[in-house]
Amino acid sequence: MSHKKYGYSPKTALAQALGKIDTESQGVVLPIHVATTYIRGKDNSYPSGNVYSRADNPTYKPVESLLCELEQGHEALLFGSGMAAATAVFLALAPGDHVLAPKVMYWSLRNWLLNFATNWGLKIELIDMTDVEALKQHLQPGRTKLVWLETPGNPLWTISDIAAISTLAHEAGAQVAVDSTCATPLLTQPLTLGADVVMHSCTKYLNGHSDVIAGALIGARDDAYWQRIRAVRAQGGAVPGPHDAAQLLRGMRTLHLRVRESCNTALFLAQQLEQHPAIAEVLYPGLVSFTGHEIAAKQMQGFFGGMLSVRIAGGEADAIHVAANTQLWKRATSLGGVESLIEHRASVEGPGSPCPADLLRLSVGIEDQHELLADLLQAMP
């Protein structure tokens, strides 16, 4: 089901973009193809395999091949955004289908599920995906068509057991899709743990430079469900521009270096901040004290990600004060870039958010870890 076509280590696959070159010019950087339509052969076929750029563009292919290799999947599809990729998974279902998703997840998708998807006819149920026993109680054999996971779960970094959940979901006849954006393919490969589809917001770590919006899905197999997902992308035109696809590939070539640096610094910060009297709690899967650490250690390879959250002992006002007074940490939404970002998530998410008002979300970049720590400490009230 899952495979590695090229056989490279992740480092080599990323650095060389699978070693592909431009066969016409012999360039080591692939060209950008801006054509929107392609010549049909005299026999009425499409000899290049490309029909129309709403579904086919040679600039997408190197990114898709690389993602497929990293995730050990059957096929990868590039999308115009992470939300376009994620929603395609749900739009490939039918009205009336029952879906289980986590209470703690990316806020924009959570809102879309509770509004658009629900109004469209999907039966969305949000549950605690850290509790496998709770999942058993909510699965409806024959009716539950999809279990959506996000692990680590933004912004509390909750950990779901992909292997255990996949086994239970498949027994009930459901597909499993995993948002693995914050783990990246370097730390977790959900398809190898039993998932059917993995999603990445390529805007985040995969591009890593805060200058591209893109998303991707990687499927374990070519089945009817995957074909519906492909149709959603092609018919809806949910694809990136070719320049964004090329920029994404360039960003991915340093993914292994950036993720390693961010993870090392995130662990350092988590360990230091855990001891600070102004911090009530540090939420980071790499801490032994963190609920879910054991499962994270089992399904994440060597590192625990570059994202952490801290709860400020003084409450919401003090949390906002810290965010307002950092200098290196930039007050901005998003994550996974080379620059470190800080955000008071409850202000962003608004009413109905499961995010505590005293919480700050930290996206750890690749700056000097001691300077990042010092900046946080000087901002403390």
Coordinates of C-alpha atoms in Angstrom, one line a residue:
M1 CA 0.0 0.0 0.0
S2 CA 2.7 2.5 1.0
H3 CA 6.0 2.5 -0.8
K4 CA 9.2 4.4 -1.5
K5 CA 9.7 4.8 -5.2
Y6 CA 13.1 6.5 -5.2
G7 CA 14.7 5.0 -2.1
Y8 CA 16.4 8.1 -0.9
S9 CA 16.7 9.2 2.7
P10 CA 14.4 12.2 3.5
K11 CA 17.5 14.5 3.7
T12 CA 18.7 13.6 0.2
A13 CA 15.2 13.5 -1.3
L14 CA 14.5 17.0 0.0
A15 CA 17.9 18.6 -0.7
Q16 CA 17.9 17.4 -4.3
A17 CA 14.2 17.4 -4.9
L18 CA 14.5 13.7 -5.8
G19 CA 17.4 14.6 -8.1
K20 CA 15.2 15.7 -11.0
I21 CA 16.7 18.0 -13.6
D22 CA 15.3 19.9 -16.6
T23 CA 15.9 17.4 -19.4
E24 CA 15.8 20.1 -22.1
S25 CA 18.3 22.6 -20.6
Q26 CA 20.0 20.3 -18.1
G27 CA 19.3 22.8 -15.4
V28 CA 19.5 21.6 -11.8
V29 CA 16.5 23.8 -11.1
L30 CA 13.3 22.9 -12.8
P31 CA 11.4 25.4 -15.0
I32 CA 8.1 27.0 -14.2
H33 CA 5.3 26.0 -16.6
V34 CA 2.8 28.8 -17.1
A35 CA 0.7 27.2 -19.9
T36 CA -3.0 26.7 -19.0
T37 CA -3.8 24.3 -21.8
Y38 CA -2.0 21.5 -23.7
I39 CA -1.9 20.2 -27.3
R40 CA -4.1 17.2 -28.1
G41 CA -2.5 14.6 -30.4
K42 CA -3.7 13.7 -33.8
D43 CA -5.2 10.5 -32.5
N44 CA -7.3 12.6 -30.1
S45 CA -5.2 11.6 -27.0
Y46 CA -3.1 13.8 -24.8
P47 CA 0.4 12.4 -25.2
S48 CA 1.9 14.5 -22.4
G49 CA -0.8 13.4 -20.0
N50 CA -1.7 17.1 -19.4
V51 CA -5.1 18.4 -20.4
Y52 CA -5.8 21.6 -18.6
S53 CA -3.9 23.4 -15.9
R54 CA -6.9 23.4 -13.5
A55 CA -5.8 19.8 -12.9
D56 CA -2.6 19.3 -14.7
N57 CA 0.6 21.4 -14.6
P58 CA 4.2 20.0 -14.8
T59 CA 5.2 22.5 -12.1
Y60 CA 3.1 20.6 -9.6
K61 CA 4.6 17.2 -10.3
P62 CA 8.0 17.6 -8.6
V63 CA 6.3 18.8 -5.4
E64 CA 3.8 15.9 -5.5
S65 CA 6.4 13.3 -6.2
L66 CA 8.5 14.5 -3.3
L67 CA 5.6 14.6 -0.9
C68 CA 4.5 11.1 -2.0
E69 CA 8.1 9.8 -1.3
L70 CA 8.3 11.4 2.1
E71 CA 4.9 10.2 3.2
Q72 CA 5.2 6.8 1.4
G73 CA 1.9 7.2 -0.3
H74 CA 0.3 6.2 -3.6
E75 CA -0.2 9.7 -5.0
A76 CA 0.0 13.3 -3.8
L77 CA -2.2 16.2 -5.0
L78 CA -1.2 19.9 -4.6
F79 CA -3.9 22.4 -3.7
G80 CA -4.1 26.2 -3.6
S81 CA -4.2 26.3 0.2
G82 CA -4.3 24.1 3.2
M83 CA -8.0 24.8 3.6
A84 CA -8.6 23.8 0.0
A85 CA -6.8 20.5 0.6
A86 CA -8.6 19.9 3.9
T87 CA -12.1 20.7 2.7
A88 CA -11.7 18.5 -0.4
V89 CA -11.5 15.5 2.0
F90 CA -15.0 16.4 3.3
L91 CA -16.5 17.5 0.0
A92 CA -15.6 14.0 -1.4
L93 CA -18.2 12.6 1.1
A94 CA -22.0 12.7 0.6
P95 CA -24.6 14.7 2.5
G96 CA -25.8 12.7 5.5
D97 CA -22.4 11.0 6.1
H98 CA -21.3 11.0 9.7
V99 CA -17.9 12.5 10.5
L100 CA -15.9 12.5 13.7
A101 CA -13.3 15.3 14.2
P102 CA -11.4 16.5 17.2
K103 CA -12.5 19.3 19.6
V104 CA -9.0 20.7 19.4
M105 CA -8.0 21.5 15.9
Y106 CA -7.2 24.2 13.4
W107 CA -9.8 26.9 14.1
S108 CA -10.6 27.8 10.4
L109 CA -11.4 24.2 9.5
R110 CA -13.3 23.7 12.8
N111 CA -15.5 26.7 11.8
W112 CA -16.0 25.4 8.3
L113 CA -17.1 22.1 9.6
L114 CA -19.6 23.5 12.0
N115 CA -21.0 25.9 9.5
F116 CA -20.6 25.2 5.8
A117 CA -20.1 21.4 6.0
T118 CA -23.0 21.1 8.5
N119 CA -25.3 23.2 6.4
W120 CA -24.3 21.2 3.3
G121 CA -25.5 18.1 5.1
L122 CA -22.5 16.4 6.8
K123 CA -23.2 15.1 10.3
I124 CA -20.2 16.6 12.2
E125 CA -19.4 15.4 15.7
L126 CA -16.5 16.9 17.6
I127 CA -15.0 14.5 20.2
D128 CA -11.9 14.1 22.4
M129 CA -9.5 12.4 19.9
T130 CA -7.0 11.8 22.7
D131 CA -9.4 9.2 24.2
V132 CA -9.6 6.0 22.2
E133 CA -12.4 4.7 24.4
A134 CA -14.5 7.8 23.6
L135 CA -13.9 7.2 19.9
K136 CA -15.3 3.7 20.2
Q137 CA -18.5 5.1 21.7
H138 CA -19.0 7.6 18.9
L139 CA -18.2 5.5 15.9
Q140 CA -21.3 4.4 14.0
P141 CA -20.5 1.3 11.9
G142 CA -21.7 1.7 8.4
R143 CA -22.6 5.4 8.9
T144 CA -19.4 7.0 10.1
K145 CA -17.5 7.6 6.8
L146 CA -14.6 9.7 8.0
V147 CA -12.5 10.2 11.1
W148 CA -10.4 13.4 10.9
L149 CA -7.4 13.7 13.1
E150 CA -5.0 16.5 13.8
T151 CA -1.9 15.6 15.7
P152 CA -0.3 17.5 17.3
G153 CA -3.6 19.4 17.6
N154 CA -3.4 23.2 17.3
P155 CA -3.1 25.1 19.7
L156 CA -3.0 22.8 22.7
W157 CA -0.8 20.2 20.9
T158 CA -2.9 17.3 21.9
I159 CA -1.7 13.9 20.6
S160 CA -3.9 11.3 19.0
D161 CA -2.9 7.7 18.5
I162 CA -3.0 7.3 14.7
A163 CA -2.5 3.6 14.7
A164 CA -5.1 2.7 17.3
I165 CA -7.7 5.1 15.9
S166 CA -7.1 3.8 12.3
T167 CA -7.7 0.3 13.4
L168 CA -11.0 1.1 15.1
A169 CA -12.2 3.4 12.2
H170 CA -11.5 0.8 9.6
E171 CA -13.4 -1.8 11.6
A172 CA -16.4 0.5 11.5
G173 CA -16.0 1.1 7.7
A174 CA -14.6 4.7 8.0
Q175 CA -11.7 6.4 6.3
V176 CA -9.0 8.1 8.4
A177 CA -7.5 11.5 7.3
V178 CA -4.8 13.2 9.3
D179 CA -3.7 16.8 9.4
S180 CA 0.0 16.3 9.9
T181 CA 1.0 19.9 9.2
C182 CA 2.8 20.5 12.5
A183 CA 4.5 17.1 12.6
T184 CA 5.7 17.4 8.9
P185 CA 6.6 14.2 7.0
L186 CA 9.9 14.2 8.8
L187 CA 8.4 13.5 12.2
T188 CA 5.4 11.4 11.4
Q189 CA 4.1 9.4 8.4
P190 CA 0.5 8.8 9.1
L191 CA 0.0 6.5 6.1
T192 CA 2.5 4.0 7.6
L193 CA 0.5 4.0 10.8
G194 CA -2.8 3.1 9.0
A195 CA -4.3 6.4 7.9
D196 CA -5.8 6.6 4.4
V197 CA -5.1 10.3 3.7
V198 CA -2.6 12.8 5.1
M199 CA -3.0 16.6 4.7
H200 CA -0.5 19.3 4.9
S201 CA -0.9 23.1 4.9
C202 CA 2.2 23.6 2.8
T203 CA 2.0 27.3 3.7
K204 CA 3.6 26.3 7.0
Y205 CA 6.7 24.2 7.5
L206 CA 6.9 22.7 4.0
N207 CA 7.4 26.1 2.4
G208 CA 8.8 27.6 5.6
H209 CA 9.3 31.2 4.5
S210 CA 5.9 32.8 4.9
D211 CA 5.6 33.7 1.2
V212 CA 3.5 30.9 -0.3
I213 CA -0.1 29.7 0.3
A214 CA -0.5 26.0 -0.7
G215 CA -1.8 22.7 0.6
A216 CA -1.5 19.0 -0.2
L217 CA -3.1 15.6 0.2
I218 CA -1.3 12.3 0.0
G219 CA -3.4 9.1 -0.4
A220 CA -2.5 5.6 0.6
R221 CA -4.2 4.0 -2.4
D222 CA -6.2 4.7 -5.6
D223 CA -9.7 3.9 -4.5
A224 CA -13.1 5.4 -5.2
Y225 CA -12.8 7.9 -2.4
W226 CA -9.4 9.1 -3.6
Q227 CA -10.9 9.5 -7.1
R228 CA -13.6 11.7 -5.7
I229 CA -11.0 13.9 -4.0
R230 CA -9.2 14.2 -7.2
A231 CA -12.4 15.3 -8.9
V232 CA -13.1 17.9 -6.3
R233 CA -9.7 19.5 -7.0
A234 CA -10.0 19.3 -10.8
Q235 CA -13.6 20.5 -11.0
G236 CA -13.3 23.2 -8.4
G237 CA -9.9 24.4 -9.7
A238 CA -8.4 24.3 -6.2
V239 CA -4.8 24.5 -7.4
P240 CA -1.9 26.9 -6.8
G241 CA -0.4 29.1 -9.4
P242 CA 2.7 27.6 -11.0
H243 CA 5.0 30.2 -9.5
D244 CA 3.8 29.3 -6.0
A245 CA 4.4 25.6 -6.7
A246 CA 7.9 26.3 -7.8
Q247 CA 8.5 28.5 -4.7
L248 CA 7.2 25.7 -2.5
L249 CA 9.6 23.2 -4.0
R250 CA 12.5 25.6 -3.3
G251 CA 11.4 26.0 0.3
M252 CA 11.1 22.2 0.8
R253 CA 14.7 21.7 -0.1
T254 CA 15.8 23.0 3.3
L255 CA 12.9 21.4 5.3
H256 CA 15.1 18.9 7.2
L257 CA 17.5 21.7 8.3
R258 CA 14.7 24.1 9.4
V259 CA 12.6 21.5 11.2
R260 CA 15.6 20.1 13.1
E261 CA 16.5 23.6 14.3
S262 CA 13.0 24.6 15.3
C263 CA 12.4 21.3 17.2
N264 CA 15.7 21.7 19.1
T265 CA 14.9 25.2 20.1
A266 CA 11.2 24.4 21.0
L267 CA 12.3 21.7 23.4
F268 CA 14.9 24.1 24.9
L269 CA 12.3 26.8 25.4
A270 CA 9.7 24.4 26.8
Q271 CA 12.2 23.1 29.4
Q272 CA 13.3 26.6 30.4
L273 CA 9.8 28.1 30.5
E274 CA 8.4 25.2 32.5
Q275 CA 10.5 26.5 35.4
H276 CA 9.5 30.1 35.2
P277 CA 7.1 31.4 38.0
A278 CA 5.1 33.5 35.5
I279 CA 4.3 30.5 33.5
A280 CA 1.4 28.4 34.7
E281 CA 1.8 25.6 32.2
V282 CA 3.8 24.7 29.1
L283 CA 2.1 22.6 26.4
Y284 CA 4.7 20.7 24.4
P285 CA 4.6 17.0 23.4
G286 CA 8.4 16.8 24.1
L287 CA 8.0 17.3 27.8
V288 CA 7.7 14.2 29.9
S289 CA 5.1 16.0 32.0
F290 CA 2.9 16.5 28.9
T291 CA -0.2 14.3 28.6
G292 CA 0.3 12.4 25.4
H293 CA 4.1 12.4 25.6
E294 CA 4.3 8.6 25.4
I295 CA 2.2 8.3 22.3
A296 CA 4.0 11.2 20.7
A297 CA 7.3 9.5 21.4
K298 CA 6.0 6.4 19.7
Q299 CA 4.7 8.0 16.5
M300 CA 7.0 11.0 16.2
Q301 CA 10.5 10.3 15.0
G302 CA 13.2 11.8 17.2
F303 CA 11.7 15.3 17.6
F304 CA 8.4 16.8 18.9
G305 CA 7.8 19.7 16.6
G306 CA 8.5 23.4 16.6
M307 CA 5.2 24.5 18.1
L308 CA 4.4 25.0 21.8
S309 CA 2.0 27.0 23.9
V310 CA 2.4 28.6 27.3
R311 CA -0.3 29.6 29.8
I312 CA 0.5 32.8 31.7
A313 CA -0.1 32.6 35.4
G314 CA -1.4 36.2 35.5
G315 CA -4.3 35.4 33.1
E316 CA -5.4 37.0 29.9
A317 CA -4.2 40.5 30.5
D318 CA -0.7 39.4 31.3
A319 CA -0.7 37.0 28.3
I320 CA -1.6 39.9 26.0
H321 CA 1.1 42.0 27.7
V322 CA 3.8 39.4 26.9
A323 CA 2.8 39.3 23.3
A324 CA 2.7 43.1 23.1
N325 CA 6.2 43.4 24.5
T326 CA 8.3 40.9 22.6
Q327 CA 10.8 42.2 20.0
L328 CA 12.2 39.1 18.3
W329 CA 8.9 37.2 18.4
K330 CA 6.6 38.7 15.8
R331 CA 2.9 39.1 16.6
A332 CA 1.4 37.4 13.6
T333 CA -0.9 34.5 12.6
S334 CA 0.5 31.4 10.9
L335 CA 3.4 29.1 11.9
G336 CA 6.3 27.1 10.5
G337 CA 8.3 29.9 9.1
V338 CA 12.0 30.7 9.7
E339 CA 10.9 33.7 11.9
S340 CA 9.4 33.1 15.4
L341 CA 5.8 34.1 15.8
I342 CA 3.7 34.7 19.0
E343 CA 0.0 34.9 19.1
H344 CA -2.8 35.3 21.7
R345 CA -5.0 32.6 20.2
A346 CA -8.2 33.3 22.1
S347 CA -8.4 36.8 20.6
V348 CA -8.1 35.3 17.1
E349 CA -10.6 32.4 17.6
G350 CA -13.3 34.3 19.5
P351 CA -16.4 32.9 21.2
G352 CA -16.7 29.1 21.2
S353 CA -12.9 28.5 21.2
P354 CA -11.5 25.7 23.4
C355 CA -8.4 27.8 23.7
P356 CA -7.8 29.2 27.2
A357 CA -7.7 33.0 27.4
D358 CA -4.3 32.9 29.2
L359 CA -2.6 31.0 26.4
L360 CA 0.1 32.2 24.0
R361 CA 0.9 30.1 20.9
L362 CA 4.6 30.1 19.9
S363 CA 5.9 29.1 16.5
V364 CA 9.6 28.6 17.0
G365 CA 11.8 29.7 14.1
I366 CA 15.5 29.2 13.5
E367 CA 16.9 32.2 15.4
D368 CA 19.4 31.8 18.3
Q369 CA 17.6 29.9 21.1
H370 CA 19.1 32.0 23.9
E371 CA 18.0 35.2 22.3
L372 CA 14.5 33.9 21.8
L373 CA 14.3 32.9 25.5
A374 CA 15.7 36.3 26.7
D375 CA 13.1 38.1 24.6
L376 CA 10.3 36.2 26.2
L377 CA 11.6 36.7 29.6
Q378 CA 12.1 40.5 29.3
A379 CA 8.4 40.7 28.1
M380 CA 7.1 39.0 31.2
P381 CA 5.0 41.3 33.5

